[in-house]
Coordinates of C-alpha atoms and ligand atoms in Angstrom, one line a residue:
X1 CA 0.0 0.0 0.0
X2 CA 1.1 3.4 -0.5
X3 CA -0.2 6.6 0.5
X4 CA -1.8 8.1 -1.9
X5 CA -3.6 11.7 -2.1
X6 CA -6.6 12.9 -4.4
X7 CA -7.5 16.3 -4.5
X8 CA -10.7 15.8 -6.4
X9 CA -12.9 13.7 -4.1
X10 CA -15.9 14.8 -2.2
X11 CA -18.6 15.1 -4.1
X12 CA -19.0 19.0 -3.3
X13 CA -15.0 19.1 -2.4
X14 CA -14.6 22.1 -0.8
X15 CA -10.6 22.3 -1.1
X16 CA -11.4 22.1 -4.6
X17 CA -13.4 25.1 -5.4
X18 CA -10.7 27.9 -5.9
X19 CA -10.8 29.7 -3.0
X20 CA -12.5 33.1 -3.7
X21 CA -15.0 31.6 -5.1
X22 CA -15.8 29.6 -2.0
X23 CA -15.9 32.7 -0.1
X24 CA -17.9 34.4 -2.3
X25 CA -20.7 31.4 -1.8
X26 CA -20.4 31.6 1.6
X27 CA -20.5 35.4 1.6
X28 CA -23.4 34.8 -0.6
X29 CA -25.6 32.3 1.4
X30 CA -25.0 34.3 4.6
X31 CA -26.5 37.6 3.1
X32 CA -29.1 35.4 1.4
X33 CA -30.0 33.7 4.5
X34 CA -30.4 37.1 6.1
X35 CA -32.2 38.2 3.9
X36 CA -35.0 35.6 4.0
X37 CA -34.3 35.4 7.7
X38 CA -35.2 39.0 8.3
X39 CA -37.7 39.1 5.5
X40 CA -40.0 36.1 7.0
X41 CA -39.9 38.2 10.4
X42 CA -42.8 41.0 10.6
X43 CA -41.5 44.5 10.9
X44 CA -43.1 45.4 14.5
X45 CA -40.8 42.1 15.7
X46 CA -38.0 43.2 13.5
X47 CA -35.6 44.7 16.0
X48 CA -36.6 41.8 19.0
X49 CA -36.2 38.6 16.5
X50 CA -32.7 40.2 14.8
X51 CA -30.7 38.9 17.6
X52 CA -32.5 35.2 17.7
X53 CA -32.5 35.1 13.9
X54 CA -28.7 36.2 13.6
X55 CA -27.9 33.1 16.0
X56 CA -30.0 30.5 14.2
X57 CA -27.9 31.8 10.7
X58 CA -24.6 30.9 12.3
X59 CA -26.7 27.7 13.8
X60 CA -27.5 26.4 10.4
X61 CA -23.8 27.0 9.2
X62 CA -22.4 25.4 12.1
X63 CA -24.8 22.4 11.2
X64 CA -23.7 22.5 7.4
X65 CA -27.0 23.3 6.2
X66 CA -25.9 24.9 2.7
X67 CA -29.1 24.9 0.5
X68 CA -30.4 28.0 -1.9
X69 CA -33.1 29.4 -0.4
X70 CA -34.2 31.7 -3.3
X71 CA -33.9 29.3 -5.8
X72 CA -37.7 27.9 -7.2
X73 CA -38.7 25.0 -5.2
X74 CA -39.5 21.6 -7.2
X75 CA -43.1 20.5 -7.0
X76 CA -43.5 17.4 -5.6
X77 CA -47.0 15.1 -6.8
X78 CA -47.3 12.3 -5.1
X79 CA -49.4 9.3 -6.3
X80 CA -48.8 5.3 -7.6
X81 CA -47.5 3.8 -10.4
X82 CA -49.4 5.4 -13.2
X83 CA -48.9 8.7 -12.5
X84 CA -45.0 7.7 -11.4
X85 CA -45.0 6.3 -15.5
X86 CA -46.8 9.6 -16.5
X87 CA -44.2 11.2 -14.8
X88 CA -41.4 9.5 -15.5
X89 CA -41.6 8.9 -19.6
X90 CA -43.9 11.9 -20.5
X91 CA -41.4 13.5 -23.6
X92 CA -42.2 17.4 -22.3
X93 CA -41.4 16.5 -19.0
X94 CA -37.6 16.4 -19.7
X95 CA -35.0 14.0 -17.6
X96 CA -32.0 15.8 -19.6
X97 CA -33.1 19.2 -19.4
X98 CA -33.1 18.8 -15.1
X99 CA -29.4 17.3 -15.2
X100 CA -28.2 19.7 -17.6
X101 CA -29.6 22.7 -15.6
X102 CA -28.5 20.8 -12.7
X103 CA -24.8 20.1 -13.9
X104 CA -24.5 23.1 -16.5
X105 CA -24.1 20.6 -19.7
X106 CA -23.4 23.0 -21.7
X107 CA -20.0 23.9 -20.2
X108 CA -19.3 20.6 -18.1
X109 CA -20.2 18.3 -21.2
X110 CA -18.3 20.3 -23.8
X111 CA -20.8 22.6 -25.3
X112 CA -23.7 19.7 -24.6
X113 CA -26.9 20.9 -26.5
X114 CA -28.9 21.5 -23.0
X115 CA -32.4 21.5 -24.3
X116 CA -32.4 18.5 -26.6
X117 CA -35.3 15.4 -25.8
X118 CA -33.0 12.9 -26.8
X119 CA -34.7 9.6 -26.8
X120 CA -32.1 7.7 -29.8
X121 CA -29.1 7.9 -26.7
X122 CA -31.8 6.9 -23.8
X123 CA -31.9 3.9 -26.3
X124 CA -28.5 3.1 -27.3
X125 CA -27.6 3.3 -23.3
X126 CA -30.7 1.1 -22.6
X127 CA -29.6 -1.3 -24.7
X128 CA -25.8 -1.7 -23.7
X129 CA -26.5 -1.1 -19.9
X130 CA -29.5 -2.8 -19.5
X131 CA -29.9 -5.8 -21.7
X132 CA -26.3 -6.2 -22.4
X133 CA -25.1 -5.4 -19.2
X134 CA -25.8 -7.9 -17.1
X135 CA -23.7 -10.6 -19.2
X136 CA -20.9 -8.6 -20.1
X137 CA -20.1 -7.4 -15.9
X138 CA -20.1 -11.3 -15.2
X139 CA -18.0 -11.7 -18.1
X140 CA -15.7 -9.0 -16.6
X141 CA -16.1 -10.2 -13.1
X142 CA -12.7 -11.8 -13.0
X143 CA -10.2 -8.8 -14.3
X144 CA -12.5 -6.5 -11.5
X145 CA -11.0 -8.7 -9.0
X146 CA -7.7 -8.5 -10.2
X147 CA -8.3 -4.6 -10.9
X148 CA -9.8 -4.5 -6.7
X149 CA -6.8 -6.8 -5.9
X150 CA -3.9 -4.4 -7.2
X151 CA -6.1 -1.6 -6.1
X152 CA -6.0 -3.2 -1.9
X153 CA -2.1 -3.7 -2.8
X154 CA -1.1 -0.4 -4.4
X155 CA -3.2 2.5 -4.8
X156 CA -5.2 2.6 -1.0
X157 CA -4.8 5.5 1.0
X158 CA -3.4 5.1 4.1
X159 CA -4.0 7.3 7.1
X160 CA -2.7 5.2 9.9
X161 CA -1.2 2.2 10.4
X162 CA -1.7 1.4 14.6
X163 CA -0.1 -2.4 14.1
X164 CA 0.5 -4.8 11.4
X165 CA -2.8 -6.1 11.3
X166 CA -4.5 -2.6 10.9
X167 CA -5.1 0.3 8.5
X168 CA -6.9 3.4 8.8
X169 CA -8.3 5.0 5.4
X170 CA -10.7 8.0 5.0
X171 CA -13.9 5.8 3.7
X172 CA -15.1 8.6 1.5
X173 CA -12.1 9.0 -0.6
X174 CA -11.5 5.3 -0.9
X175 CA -15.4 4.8 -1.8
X176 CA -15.3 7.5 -4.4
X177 CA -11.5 6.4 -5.7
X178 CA -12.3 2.5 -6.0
X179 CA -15.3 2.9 -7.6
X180 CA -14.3 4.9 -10.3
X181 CA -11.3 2.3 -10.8
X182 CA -13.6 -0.3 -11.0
X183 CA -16.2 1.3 -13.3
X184 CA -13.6 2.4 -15.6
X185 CA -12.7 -1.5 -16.0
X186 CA -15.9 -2.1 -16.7
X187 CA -16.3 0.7 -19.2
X188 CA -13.1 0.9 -20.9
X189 CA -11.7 -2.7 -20.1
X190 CA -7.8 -3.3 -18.7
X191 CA -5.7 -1.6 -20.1
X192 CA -7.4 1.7 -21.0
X193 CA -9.7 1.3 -18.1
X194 CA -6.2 1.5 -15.4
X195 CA -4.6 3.5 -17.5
X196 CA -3.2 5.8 -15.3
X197 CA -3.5 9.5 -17.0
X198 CA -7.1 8.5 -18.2
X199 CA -8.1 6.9 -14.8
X200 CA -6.8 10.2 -12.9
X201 CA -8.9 12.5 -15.4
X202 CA -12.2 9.8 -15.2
X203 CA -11.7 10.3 -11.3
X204 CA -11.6 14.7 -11.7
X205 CA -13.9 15.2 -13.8
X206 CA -17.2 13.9 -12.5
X207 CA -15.5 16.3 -9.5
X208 CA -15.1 18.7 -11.0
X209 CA -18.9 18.8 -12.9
X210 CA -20.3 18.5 -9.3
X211 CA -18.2 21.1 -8.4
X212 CA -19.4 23.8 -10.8
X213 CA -22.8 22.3 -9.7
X214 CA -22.5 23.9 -6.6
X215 CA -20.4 27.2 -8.0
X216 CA -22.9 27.5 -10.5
X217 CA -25.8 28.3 -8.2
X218 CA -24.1 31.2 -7.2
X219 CA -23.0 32.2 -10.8
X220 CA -24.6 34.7 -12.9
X221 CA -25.0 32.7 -16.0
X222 CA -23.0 35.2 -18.1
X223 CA -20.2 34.2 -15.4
X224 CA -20.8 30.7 -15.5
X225 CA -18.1 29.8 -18.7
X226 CA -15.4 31.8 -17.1
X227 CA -16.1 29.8 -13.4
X228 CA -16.4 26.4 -15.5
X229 CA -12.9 26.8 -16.9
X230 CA -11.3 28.7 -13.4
X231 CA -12.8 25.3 -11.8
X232 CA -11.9 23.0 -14.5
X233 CA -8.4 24.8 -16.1
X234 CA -9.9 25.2 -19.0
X235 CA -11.9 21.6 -18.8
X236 CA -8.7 19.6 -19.5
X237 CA -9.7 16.6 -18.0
X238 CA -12.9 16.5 -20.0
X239 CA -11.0 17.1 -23.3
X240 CA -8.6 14.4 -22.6
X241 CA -10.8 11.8 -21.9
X242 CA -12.6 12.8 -25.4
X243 CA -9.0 12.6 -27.0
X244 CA -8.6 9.2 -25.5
X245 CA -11.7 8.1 -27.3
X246 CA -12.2 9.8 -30.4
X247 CA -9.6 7.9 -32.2
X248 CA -11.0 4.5 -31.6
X249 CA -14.3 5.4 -31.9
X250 CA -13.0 6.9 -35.4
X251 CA -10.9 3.8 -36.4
X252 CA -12.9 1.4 -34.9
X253 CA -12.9 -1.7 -32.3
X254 CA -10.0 -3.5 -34.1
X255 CA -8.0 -0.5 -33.8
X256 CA -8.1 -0.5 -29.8
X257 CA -5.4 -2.8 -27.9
X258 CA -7.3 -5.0 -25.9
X259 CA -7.4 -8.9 -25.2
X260 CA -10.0 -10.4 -27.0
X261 CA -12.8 -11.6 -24.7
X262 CA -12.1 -8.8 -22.6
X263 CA -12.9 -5.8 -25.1
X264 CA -16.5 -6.7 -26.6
X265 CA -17.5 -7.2 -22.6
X266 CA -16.7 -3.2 -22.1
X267 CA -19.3 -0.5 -22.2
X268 CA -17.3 1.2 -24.8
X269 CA -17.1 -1.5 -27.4
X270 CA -21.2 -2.1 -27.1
X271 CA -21.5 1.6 -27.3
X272 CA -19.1 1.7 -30.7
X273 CA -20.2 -1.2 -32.3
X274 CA -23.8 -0.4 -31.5
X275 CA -24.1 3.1 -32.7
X276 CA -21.6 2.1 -35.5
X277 CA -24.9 1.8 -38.2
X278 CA -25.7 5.8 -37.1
X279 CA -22.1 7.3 -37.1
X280 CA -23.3 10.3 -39.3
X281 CA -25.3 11.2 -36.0
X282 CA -23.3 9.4 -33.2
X283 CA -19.4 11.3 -34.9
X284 CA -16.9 10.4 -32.8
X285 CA -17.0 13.8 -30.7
X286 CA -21.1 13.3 -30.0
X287 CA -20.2 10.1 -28.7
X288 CA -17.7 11.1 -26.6
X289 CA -19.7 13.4 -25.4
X290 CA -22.5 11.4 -24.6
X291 CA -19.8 9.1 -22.4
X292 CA -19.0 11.8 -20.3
X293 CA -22.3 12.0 -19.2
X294 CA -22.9 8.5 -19.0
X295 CA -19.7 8.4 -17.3
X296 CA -20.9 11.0 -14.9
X297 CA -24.2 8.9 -14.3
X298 CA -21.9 6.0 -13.4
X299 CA -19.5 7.5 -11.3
X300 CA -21.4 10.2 -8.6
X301 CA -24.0 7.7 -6.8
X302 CA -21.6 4.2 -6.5
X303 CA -19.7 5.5 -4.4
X304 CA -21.9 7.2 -2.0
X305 CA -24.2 3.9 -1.9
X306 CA -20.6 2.0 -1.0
X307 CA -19.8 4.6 1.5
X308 CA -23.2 3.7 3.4
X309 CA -23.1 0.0 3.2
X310 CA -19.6 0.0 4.8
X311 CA -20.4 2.4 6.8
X312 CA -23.8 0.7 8.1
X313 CA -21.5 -2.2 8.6
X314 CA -19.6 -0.9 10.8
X315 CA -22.4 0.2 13.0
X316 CA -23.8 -3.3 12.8
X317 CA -21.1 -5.9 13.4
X318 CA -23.0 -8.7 14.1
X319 CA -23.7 -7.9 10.1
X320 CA -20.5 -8.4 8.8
X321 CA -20.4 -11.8 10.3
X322 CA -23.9 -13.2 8.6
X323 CA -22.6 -11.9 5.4
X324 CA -19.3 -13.1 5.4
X325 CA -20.7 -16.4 6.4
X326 CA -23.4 -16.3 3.3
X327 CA -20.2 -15.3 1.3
X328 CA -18.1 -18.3 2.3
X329 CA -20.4 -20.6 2.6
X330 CA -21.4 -20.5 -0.8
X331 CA -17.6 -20.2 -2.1
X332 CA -19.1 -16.6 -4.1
X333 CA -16.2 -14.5 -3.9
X334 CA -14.8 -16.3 -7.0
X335 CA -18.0 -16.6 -8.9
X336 CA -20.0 -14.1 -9.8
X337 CA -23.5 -15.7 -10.6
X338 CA -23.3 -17.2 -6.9
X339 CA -22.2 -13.4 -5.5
X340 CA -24.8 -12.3 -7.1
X341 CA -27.0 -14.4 -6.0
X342 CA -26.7 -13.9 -1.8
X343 CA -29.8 -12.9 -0.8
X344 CA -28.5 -11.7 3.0
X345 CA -26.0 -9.3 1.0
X346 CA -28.4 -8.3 -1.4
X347 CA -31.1 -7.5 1.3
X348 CA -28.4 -5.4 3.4
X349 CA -27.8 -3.4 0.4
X350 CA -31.2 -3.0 -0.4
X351 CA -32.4 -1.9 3.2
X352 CA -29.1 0.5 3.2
X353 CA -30.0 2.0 -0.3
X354 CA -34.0 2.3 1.1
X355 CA -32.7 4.5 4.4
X356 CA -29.8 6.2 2.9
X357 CA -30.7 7.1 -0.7
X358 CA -28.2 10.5 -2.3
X359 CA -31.5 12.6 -2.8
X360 CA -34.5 12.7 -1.0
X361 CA -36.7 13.2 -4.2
X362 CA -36.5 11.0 -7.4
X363 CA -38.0 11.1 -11.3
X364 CA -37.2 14.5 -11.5
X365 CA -38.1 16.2 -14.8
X366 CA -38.5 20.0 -16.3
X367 CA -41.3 20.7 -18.2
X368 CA -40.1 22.0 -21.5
X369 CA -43.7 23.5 -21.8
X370 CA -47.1 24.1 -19.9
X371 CA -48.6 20.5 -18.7
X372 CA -51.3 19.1 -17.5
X373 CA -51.3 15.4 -15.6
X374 CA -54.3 13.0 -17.1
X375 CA -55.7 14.2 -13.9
X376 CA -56.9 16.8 -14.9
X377 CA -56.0 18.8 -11.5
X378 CA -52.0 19.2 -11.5
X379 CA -50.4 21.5 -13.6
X380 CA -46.8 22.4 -14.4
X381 CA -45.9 25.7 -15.9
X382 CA -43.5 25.5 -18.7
X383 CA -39.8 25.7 -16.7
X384 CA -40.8 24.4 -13.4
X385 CA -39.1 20.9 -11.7
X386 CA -41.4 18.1 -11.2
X387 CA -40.8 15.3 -9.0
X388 CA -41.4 12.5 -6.6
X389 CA -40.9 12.5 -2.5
X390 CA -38.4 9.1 -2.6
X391 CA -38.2 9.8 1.0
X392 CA -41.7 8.9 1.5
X393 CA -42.2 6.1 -0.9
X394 CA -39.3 4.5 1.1
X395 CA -40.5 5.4 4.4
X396 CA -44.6 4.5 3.7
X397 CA -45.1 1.8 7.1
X398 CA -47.9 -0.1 5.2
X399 CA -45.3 -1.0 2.9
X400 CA -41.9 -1.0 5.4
X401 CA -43.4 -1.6 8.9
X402 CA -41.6 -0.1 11.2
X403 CA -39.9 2.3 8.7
X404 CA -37.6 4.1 10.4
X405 CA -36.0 0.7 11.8
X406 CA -32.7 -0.6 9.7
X407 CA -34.3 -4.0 9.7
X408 CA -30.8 -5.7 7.4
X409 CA -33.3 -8.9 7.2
X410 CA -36.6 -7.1 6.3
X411 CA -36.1 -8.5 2.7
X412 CA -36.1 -12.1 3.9
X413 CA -38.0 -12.3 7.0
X414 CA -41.4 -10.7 5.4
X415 CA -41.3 -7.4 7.0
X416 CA -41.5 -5.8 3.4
X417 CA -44.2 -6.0 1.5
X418 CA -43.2 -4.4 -1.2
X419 CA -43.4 -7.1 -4.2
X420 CA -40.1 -6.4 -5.4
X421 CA -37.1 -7.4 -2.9
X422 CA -33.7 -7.2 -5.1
X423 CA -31.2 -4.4 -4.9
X424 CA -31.6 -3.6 -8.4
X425 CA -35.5 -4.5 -8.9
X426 CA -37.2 -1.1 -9.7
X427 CA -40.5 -0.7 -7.6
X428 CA -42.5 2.4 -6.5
X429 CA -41.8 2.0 -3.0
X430 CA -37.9 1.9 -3.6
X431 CA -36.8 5.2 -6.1
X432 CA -33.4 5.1 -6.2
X433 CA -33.3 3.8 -9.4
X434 CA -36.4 6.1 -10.6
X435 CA -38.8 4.6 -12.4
X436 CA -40.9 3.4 -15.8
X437 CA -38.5 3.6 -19.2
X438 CA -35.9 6.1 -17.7
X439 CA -35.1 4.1 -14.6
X440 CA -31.4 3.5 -13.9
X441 CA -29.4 1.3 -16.7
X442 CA -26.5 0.7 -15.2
X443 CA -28.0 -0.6 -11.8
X444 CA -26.5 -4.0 -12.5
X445 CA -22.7 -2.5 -13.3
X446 CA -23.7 -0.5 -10.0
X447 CA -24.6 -4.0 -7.9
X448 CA -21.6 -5.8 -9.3
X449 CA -18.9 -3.0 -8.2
X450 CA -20.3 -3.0 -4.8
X451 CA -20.9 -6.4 -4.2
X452 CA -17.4 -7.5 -5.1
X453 CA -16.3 -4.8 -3.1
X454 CA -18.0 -5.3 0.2
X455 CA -17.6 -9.5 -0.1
X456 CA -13.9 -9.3 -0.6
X457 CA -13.6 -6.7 2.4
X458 CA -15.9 -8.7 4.5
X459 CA -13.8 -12.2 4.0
X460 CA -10.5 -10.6 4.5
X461 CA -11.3 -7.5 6.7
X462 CA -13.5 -6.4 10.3
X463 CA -14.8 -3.2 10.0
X464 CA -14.7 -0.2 12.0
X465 CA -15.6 2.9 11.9
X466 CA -13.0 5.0 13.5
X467 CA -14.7 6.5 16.8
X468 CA -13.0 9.8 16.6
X469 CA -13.8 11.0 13.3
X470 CA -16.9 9.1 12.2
X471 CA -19.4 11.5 11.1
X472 CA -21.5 10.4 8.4
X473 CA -23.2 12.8 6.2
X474 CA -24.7 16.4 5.8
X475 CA -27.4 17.9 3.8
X476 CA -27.2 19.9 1.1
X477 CA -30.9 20.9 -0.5
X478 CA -32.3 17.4 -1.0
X479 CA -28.7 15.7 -1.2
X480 CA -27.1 13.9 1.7
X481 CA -23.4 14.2 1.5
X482 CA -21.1 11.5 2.6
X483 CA -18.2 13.6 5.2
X484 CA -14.7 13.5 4.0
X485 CA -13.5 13.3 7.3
X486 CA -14.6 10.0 8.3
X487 CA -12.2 7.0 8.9
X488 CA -12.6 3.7 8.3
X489 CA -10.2 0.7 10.7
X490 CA -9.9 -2.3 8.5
X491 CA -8.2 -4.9 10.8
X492 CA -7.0 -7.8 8.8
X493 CA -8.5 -11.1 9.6
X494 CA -6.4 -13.6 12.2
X495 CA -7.5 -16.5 9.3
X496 CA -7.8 -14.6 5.9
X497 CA -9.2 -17.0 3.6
X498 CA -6.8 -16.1 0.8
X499 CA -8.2 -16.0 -2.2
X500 CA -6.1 -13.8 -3.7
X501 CA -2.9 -16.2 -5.9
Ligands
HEM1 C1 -25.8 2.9 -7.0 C2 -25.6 3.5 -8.1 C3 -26.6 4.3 -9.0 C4 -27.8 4.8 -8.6 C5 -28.4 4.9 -7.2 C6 -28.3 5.4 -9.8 C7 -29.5 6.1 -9.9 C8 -30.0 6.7 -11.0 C9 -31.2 7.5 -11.0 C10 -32.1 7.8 -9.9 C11 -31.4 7.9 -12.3 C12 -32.5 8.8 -12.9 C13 -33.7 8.0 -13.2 C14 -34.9 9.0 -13.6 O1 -34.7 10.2 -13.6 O2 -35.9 8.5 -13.8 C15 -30.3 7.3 -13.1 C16 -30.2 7.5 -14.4 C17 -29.2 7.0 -15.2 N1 -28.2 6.2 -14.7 FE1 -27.9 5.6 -12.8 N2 -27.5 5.1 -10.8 C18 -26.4 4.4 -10.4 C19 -25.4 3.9 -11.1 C20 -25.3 4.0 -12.5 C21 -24.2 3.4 -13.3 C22 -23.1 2.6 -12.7 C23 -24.5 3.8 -14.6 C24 -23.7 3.4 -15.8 C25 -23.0 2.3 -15.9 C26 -25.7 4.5 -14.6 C27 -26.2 5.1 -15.7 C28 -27.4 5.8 -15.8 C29 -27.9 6.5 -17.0 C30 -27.3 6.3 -18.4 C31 -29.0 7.2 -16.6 C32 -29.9 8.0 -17.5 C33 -31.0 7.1 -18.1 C34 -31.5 7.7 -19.4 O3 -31.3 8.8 -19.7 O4 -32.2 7.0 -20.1 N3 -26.1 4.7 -13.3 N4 -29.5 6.6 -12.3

């Protein structure tokens, strides 16, 4: 192992936005905050509430709570699966145009065409992710555990080593780190995939887009180019993962080194040879482009789910040993059909995903014009954010009794009654995926990072959480963000069942 620092990490990393423009937020959301503080407060109480509203300001800053309070709330329907369809695959009601806003495409994605309704690359990832998918990640199962295995060996950061059997990480940064080496395995195979230069800007520049996510809601938009390329120096990493790609995508599959068998299991080569019949519209450069947002889509929520199932297992160590047990028993770690298969790890990762999701609301979508729900009754004005509360679906006790209870067997034991019970089944009472034709493609590349993951820890490694600096997340709007500072102890095994050769 050797120690190893990232300065792109945390999913809004504050050491990461240049500095004046950090101050400038904060500068920004203090006067804001006043502002609707003092604003909400009627005039004859003005001068008697100052003093209490003043001290619930620095309150919510000491508590992290960084949200926008001027910005247009979303509107939030509620309601079952029809309208969740209605919702979800209704072309005005735009998926892209909310991530673009969101993101700011149009600088982040090089120059991405913000406003399109793009339903030929919802397709083309559909396909590859989705029905592909889940035979080419088995396929790849064994160079992702040699990738996790030189990974453990080489790249880990260490914080602290208290005795031979011990290391202390930061679990953030190895969550957010390992994932994206693992995904970029499974998108761009071996050797591109660990190529170092690539892997490093596949690792900044999701970052760095979140980053200018969170500068960008303090950026006048006429502002918002020059702040993408302070942020992004000029958005090098984004134009050299293009340049990686363009050529092959150019010369074709038989022009990229890599081993046969290996290759056509990628992302990549589905995504070339598939849109290969429609090169005139998918050019080299639109398909790179479209990876970067795919990429983006495949890097940003992994890691935070991995961060919350090892950190739940920490908190639940009774856990790691019913796992570990299904895992062994069952000889999984070296097969990924039986891995994949574990219903006690699935069900942990389900129950973690149903308590801890990244956002509190799911489906969102802009309407690109006035609508009106088959209802009849709910209407959305062109430019408005509609949603779903995913809080609620996942919290509704005729569904989850006892809701509020982390209940790692409620998936097996019949306290769900939800009809789905997978980790990557889509359901109505479980969001994180979304729902109806847009839900999540690349929930199975998703399963299979983590799973591998948290098995190979489990069988080699107990988990701790490291008492002194184990906070777990804050909020941020309807985002709950996983603390840098928290530590992970992994304490190696007294009998490791080796299964690395
Ligand atoms: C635990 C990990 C993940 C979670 C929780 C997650 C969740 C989601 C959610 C909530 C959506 C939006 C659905 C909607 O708006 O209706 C989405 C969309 C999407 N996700 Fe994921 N995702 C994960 C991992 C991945 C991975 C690994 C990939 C790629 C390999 C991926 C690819 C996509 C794509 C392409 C879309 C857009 C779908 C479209 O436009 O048709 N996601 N994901």
């Amino acid at each position: 192992m050797r120690n190893h620092s990232f300065d792109a990490m945390a999913i809004i990393d504050l050491e990461n936005l240049t500095p004046w423009l950090f101050w400038l937020a904060v500068t920004g959301l203090v006067l804001s905050e006043l502002y609707f503080a003092l604003q909400s407060s009627r005039i004859s109480k003005f001068t008697g509430s100052t003093e209490s509203k003043l001290r619930s300001v620095i309150k919510d800053f000491n508590n992290g709570r960084f949200y926008k309070p001027w910005g247009t709330p979303p509107i939030i329907i509620d309601g079952g699966k029809k309208r969740l369809l209605e919702l979800s695959d209704t072309p005005v009601l735009s998926q892209r145009a909310v991530y673009a806003d969101m993101f700011g495409f149009k600088h982040t994605m090089n120059k991405f065409n913000h406003t399109e309704v793009n339903i030929i690359k919802s397709r083309l990832f559909g396909r590859v992710l989705n029905v592909n998918g889940p035979n080419q990640v088995a396929r790849l199962y064994p160079v992702l555990q040699k990738r996790l295995s030189s990974f453990l060996k080489d790249e880990l950061e260490v914080l602290d080593t208290p005795d031979s059997r011990t290391t202390v990480i930061p679990l953030a940064s190895t969550a957010k780190v390992l994932s994206s080496r693992l995904m970029a395995v499974t998108f761009f195979g071996e050797n591109l995939g660990s190529n170092p230069d690539l892997a490093e800007a596949l690792l900044r520049h999701p970052s760095q887009t979140i980053a200018c996510m969170g500068a960008f809601q303090f950026t006048p938009s006429f502002l918002m180019s020059l702040v993408h390329n302070i942020m992004t120096r000029g958005g090098r990493e984004m134009r050299k993962i293009q340049s990686y790609l363009m050529p092959i995508i150019d010369q074709g599959v038989d022009s990229w080194d890599e081993a046969k068998g290996i290759k056509e299991s990628t992302v990549f080569y589905d995504l070339i040879e598939q849109s290969h019949p429609n090169r005139d519209y998918w050019t080299p450069f639109t398909l790179s482009q479209s990876i970067l947002g795919l990429w983006l889509a495949a890097s940003h929520q992994p890691w935070v789910n991995l961060y919350h199932i090892l950190y739940e297992l920490c908190i639940r160590p009774e856990w790691q040993q019913i796992i570990r047990e299904e895992v062994m028993q069952h000889g999984a770690l070296n097969d990924f059909t039986k891995l994949n298969q574990l219903s006690l790890l699935d069900g942990f990762m389900r129950e973690t995903a149903r308590l801890n999701s990244l956002d509190k609301i799911a489906i969102r979508r802009k309407a690109l014009e006035d609508y009106t729900f088959s209802d009849g009754y709910t209407k959305v004005p062109a430019g408005a954010v509609v949603c779903v509360d995913s809080y609620a679906a996942s919290h509704n006790p005729r569904i989850y009794p006892r809701p509020e209870t982390f209940d790692a067997g409620r998936f097996t034991n019949g306290q769900s009654h939800d009809q789905t019970n997978r980790f990557t089944d889509v359901s109505e009472n479980y969001l994180i995926w979304g729902f109806g034709s847009l839900a999540c493609p690349g929930r199975h590349h998703a399963s299979l990072v983590l799973k591998l993951v948290v098995a190979t820890l489990l069988v080699d490694y107990e988990l701790e959480l490291d008492a002194k600096r184990s906070r777990r997340h804050w909020m941020w709007e309807s985002f709950s963000i996983p603390y840098n500072s928290t530590r992970l102890v992994l304490r190696r095994r007294s009998e490791p069942t080796s299964h690395w050769q």
